[in-house]
């Protein structure tokens, strides 16, 4: 049971990193954020569009992103972009992460299949640093 919970946290961190990377690529534009765009072409075991949708909702609830409306099937979010809080967090250089690179740079650098495990660790460190700030 514990392994499943740990796996969910790892999947969450990796998924959040991919969502942040997508929004960074499009900032400051408001976009239609599609769950399929986040996982398309990526082999993330167990990550479904529903899981991505829940990660997006979490980021919205915590104030890291904004959007206007969610589609009825929950797979698209209109006028989505990073919030000011999200931008501040991603522009920061957390003390518990490699010096000299912003959180956004670390996310972009590790948002590839070769870096998914590292991406999850980076996101966990960023969120921890923000909470402990």
Tab-separated table of N, CA, C and O in Angstrom, residues 17-62:
chain	number	residue	atom	x	y	z
A	17	UNK	N	5.762	18.908	-12.996
A	17	UNK	CA	6.912	19.434	-13.725
A	17	UNK	C	6.603	19.606	-15.206
A	17	UNK	O	6.965	20.622	-15.811
A	18	UNK	N	5.917	18.632	-15.794
A	18	UNK	CA	5.556	18.721	-17.215
A	18	UNK	C	4.531	19.827	-17.461
A	18	UNK	O	4.594	20.529	-18.475
A	19	UNK	N	3.605	20.005	-16.530
A	19	UNK	CA	2.612	21.092	-16.649
A	19	UNK	C	3.333	22.438	-16.574
A	19	UNK	O	3.102	23.324	-17.407
A	20	UNK	N	4.210	22.592	-15.582
A	20	UNK	CA	4.982	23.834	-15.464
A	20	UNK	C	5.796	24.082	-16.733
A	20	UNK	O	5.821	25.204	-17.246
A	21	UNK	N	6.471	23.055	-17.246
A	21	UNK	CA	7.295	23.213	-18.453
A	21	UNK	C	6.442	23.708	-19.621
A	21	UNK	O	6.846	24.600	-20.369
A	22	UNK	N	5.248	23.144	-19.770
A	22	UNK	CA	4.347	23.540	-20.863
A	22	UNK	C	3.913	24.998	-20.697
A	22	UNK	O	3.889	25.762	-21.673
A	23	UNK	N	3.584	25.378	-19.476
A	23	UNK	CA	3.151	26.761	-19.237
A	23	UNK	C	4.308	27.748	-19.368
A	23	UNK	O	4.114	28.866	-19.837
A	24	UNK	N	5.509	27.338	-18.965
A	24	UNK	CA	6.689	28.188	-19.146
A	24	UNK	C	6.918	28.447	-20.630
A	24	UNK	O	7.194	29.580	-21.040
A	25	UNK	N	6.797	27.395	-21.443
A	25	UNK	CA	6.991	27.531	-22.892
A	25	UNK	C	6.036	28.540	-23.513
A	25	UNK	O	6.363	29.158	-24.526
A	26	UNK	N	4.863	28.678	-22.934
A	26	UNK	CA	3.837	29.537	-23.520
A	26	UNK	C	3.655	30.878	-22.798
A	26	UNK	O	2.843	31.691	-23.223
A	27	UNK	N	4.360	31.089	-21.702
A	27	UNK	CA	4.189	32.307	-20.918
A	27	UNK	C	4.647	33.531	-21.707
A	27	UNK	O	5.645	33.464	-22.421
A	28	UNK	N	3.937	34.629	-21.649
A	28	UNK	CA	2.818	34.991	-20.792
A	28	UNK	C	1.450	34.760	-21.431
A	28	UNK	O	0.433	35.213	-20.913
A	29	UNK	N	1.437	34.067	-22.554
A	29	UNK	CA	0.171	33.842	-23.250
A	29	UNK	C	-0.774	32.944	-22.468
A	29	UNK	O	-0.343	31.985	-21.834
A	30	UNK	N	-2.049	33.264	-22.545
A	30	UNK	CA	-3.079	32.374	-22.020
A	30	UNK	C	-3.318	31.318	-23.094
A	30	UNK	O	-3.406	31.649	-24.274
A	31	UNK	N	-3.391	30.072	-22.673
A	31	UNK	CA	-3.540	28.981	-23.636
A	31	UNK	C	-4.689	28.064	-23.257
A	31	UNK	O	-5.200	28.127	-22.136
A	32	UNK	N	-5.069	27.234	-24.205
A	32	UNK	CA	-5.946	26.114	-23.871
A	32	UNK	C	-5.013	24.992	-23.436
A	32	UNK	O	-4.220	24.479	-24.223
A	33	UNK	N	-5.067	24.671	-22.168
A	33	UNK	CA	-4.207	23.645	-21.588
A	33	UNK	C	-4.926	22.308	-21.702
A	33	UNK	O	-5.936	22.082	-21.052
A	34	UNK	N	-4.398	21.448	-22.558
A	34	UNK	CA	-4.996	20.133	-22.796
A	34	UNK	C	-4.199	19.076	-22.047
A	34	UNK	O	-2.974	19.008	-22.171
A	35	UNK	N	-4.897	18.237	-21.315
A	35	UNK	CA	-4.229	17.159	-20.584
A	35	UNK	C	-3.460	16.261	-21.545
A	35	UNK	O	-2.364	15.800	-21.220
A	36	UNK	N	-3.996	16.058	-22.728
A	36	UNK	CA	-3.326	15.202	-23.709
A	36	UNK	C	-1.989	15.786	-24.141
A	36	UNK	O	-1.043	15.047	-24.418
A	37	UNK	N	-1.873	17.127	-24.183
A	37	UNK	CA	-0.602	17.757	-24.560
A	37	UNK	C	0.497	17.490	-23.529
A	37	UNK	O	1.670	17.455	-23.868
A	38	UNK	N	0.100	17.301	-22.292
A	38	UNK	CA	1.075	17.088	-21.221
A	38	UNK	C	1.676	15.684	-21.305
A	38	UNK	O	2.873	15.511	-21.105
A	39	UNK	N	0.846	14.704	-21.639
A	39	UNK	CA	1.343	13.315	-21.623
A	39	UNK	C	1.589	12.727	-23.007
A	39	UNK	O	2.151	11.636	-23.115
A	40	UNK	N	1.208	13.451	-24.044
A	40	UNK	CA	1.365	12.942	-25.411
A	40	UNK	C	2.828	12.649	-25.720
A	40	UNK	O	3.708	13.473	-25.509
A	41	UNK	N	3.078	11.445	-26.203
A	41	UNK	CA	4.418	11.045	-26.601
A	41	UNK	C	5.347	10.716	-25.446
A	41	UNK	O	6.519	10.454	-25.637
A	42	UNK	N	4.821	10.742	-24.232
A	42	UNK	CA	5.639	10.437	-23.052
A	42	UNK	C	5.185	9.108	-22.476
A	42	UNK	O	4.010	8.802	-22.469
A	43	UNK	N	6.109	8.346	-22.020
A	43	UNK	CA	5.780	7.049	-21.438
A	43	UNK	C	5.844	7.154	-19.921
A	43	UNK	O	6.812	6.742	-19.295
A	44	UNK	N	4.802	7.724	-19.370
A	44	UNK	CA	4.690	7.864	-17.926
A	44	UNK	C	3.696	6.817	-17.433
A	44	UNK	O	2.488	6.973	-17.598
A	45	UNK	N	4.209	5.795	-16.850
A	45	UNK	CA	3.375	4.677	-16.414
A	45	UNK	C	2.340	5.126	-15.392
A	45	UNK	O	2.675	5.745	-14.382
A	46	UNK	N	1.081	4.842	-15.676
A	46	UNK	CA	0.004	5.141	-14.754
A	46	UNK	C	-0.553	6.546	-14.835
A	46	UNK	O	-1.532	6.860	-14.164
A	47	UNK	N	0.046	7.416	-15.627
A	47	UNK	CA	-0.430	8.798	-15.719
A	47	UNK	C	-1.483	8.886	-16.824
A	47	UNK	O	-1.188	8.679	-17.990
A	48	UNK	N	-2.698	9.187	-16.421
A	48	UNK	CA	-3.823	9.302	-17.338
A	48	UNK	C	-4.212	10.775	-17.479
A	48	UNK	O	-3.741	11.625	-16.713
A	49	UNK	N	-5.090	11.055	-18.421
A	49	UNK	CA	-5.587	12.430	-18.562
A	49	UNK	C	-6.315	12.860	-17.290
A	49	UNK	O	-6.235	14.020	-16.892
A	50	UNK	N	-7.010	11.928	-16.654
A	50	UNK	CA	-7.708	12.248	-15.411
A	50	UNK	C	-6.701	12.645	-14.315
A	50	UNK	O	-6.921	13.600	-13.573
A	51	UNK	N	-5.591	11.943	-14.249
A	51	UNK	CA	-4.552	12.259	-13.270
A	51	UNK	C	-3.967	13.643	-13.550
A	51	UNK	O	-3.780	14.447	-12.635
A	52	UNK	N	-3.692	13.931	-14.820
A	52	UNK	CA	-3.167	15.245	-15.211
A	52	UNK	C	-4.167	16.334	-14.815
A	52	UNK	O	-3.793	17.375	-14.274
A	53	UNK	N	-5.445	16.080	-15.068
A	53	UNK	CA	-6.495	17.032	-14.716
A	53	UNK	C	-6.487	17.334	-13.220
A	53	UNK	O	-6.604	18.499	-12.805
A	54	UNK	N	-6.331	16.306	-12.412
A	54	UNK	CA	-6.287	16.502	-10.957
A	54	UNK	C	-5.047	17.303	-10.541
A	54	UNK	O	-5.108	18.130	-9.627
A	55	UNK	N	-3.923	17.081	-11.216
A	55	UNK	CA	-2.704	17.858	-10.935
A	55	UNK	C	-2.916	19.325	-11.290
A	55	UNK	O	-2.499	20.224	-10.542
A	56	UNK	N	-3.559	19.575	-12.419
A	56	UNK	CA	-3.862	20.950	-12.833
A	56	UNK	C	-4.782	21.607	-11.806
A	56	UNK	O	-4.563	22.756	-11.399
A	57	UNK	N	-5.793	20.886	-11.351
A	57	UNK	CA	-6.709	21.416	-10.332
A	57	UNK	C	-5.960	21.752	-9.044
A	57	UNK	O	-6.216	22.779	-8.416
A	58	UNK	N	-5.027	20.893	-8.647
A	58	UNK	CA	-4.232	21.159	-7.454
A	58	UNK	C	-3.438	22.454	-7.621
A	58	UNK	O	-3.425	23.304	-6.717
A	59	UNK	N	-2.759	22.605	-8.760
A	59	UNK	CA	-1.969	23.817	-9.001
A	59	UNK	C	-2.850	25.061	-8.996
A	59	UNK	O	-2.447	26.121	-8.505
A	60	UNK	N	-4.060	24.932	-9.526
A	60	UNK	CA	-5.030	26.036	-9.511
A	60	UNK	C	-5.459	26.340	-8.070
A	60	UNK	O	-5.441	27.497	-7.635
A	61	UNK	N	-5.837	25.292	-7.329
A	61	UNK	CA	-6.292	25.478	-5.946
A	61	UNK	C	-5.223	26.124	-5.074
A	61	UNK	O	-5.530	26.908	-4.185
A	62	UNK	N	-3.962	25.804	-5.335
A	62	UNK	CA	-2.852	26.348	-4.545
A	62	UNK	C	-2.336	27.678	-5.080
A	62	UNK	O	-1.411	28.258	-4.520
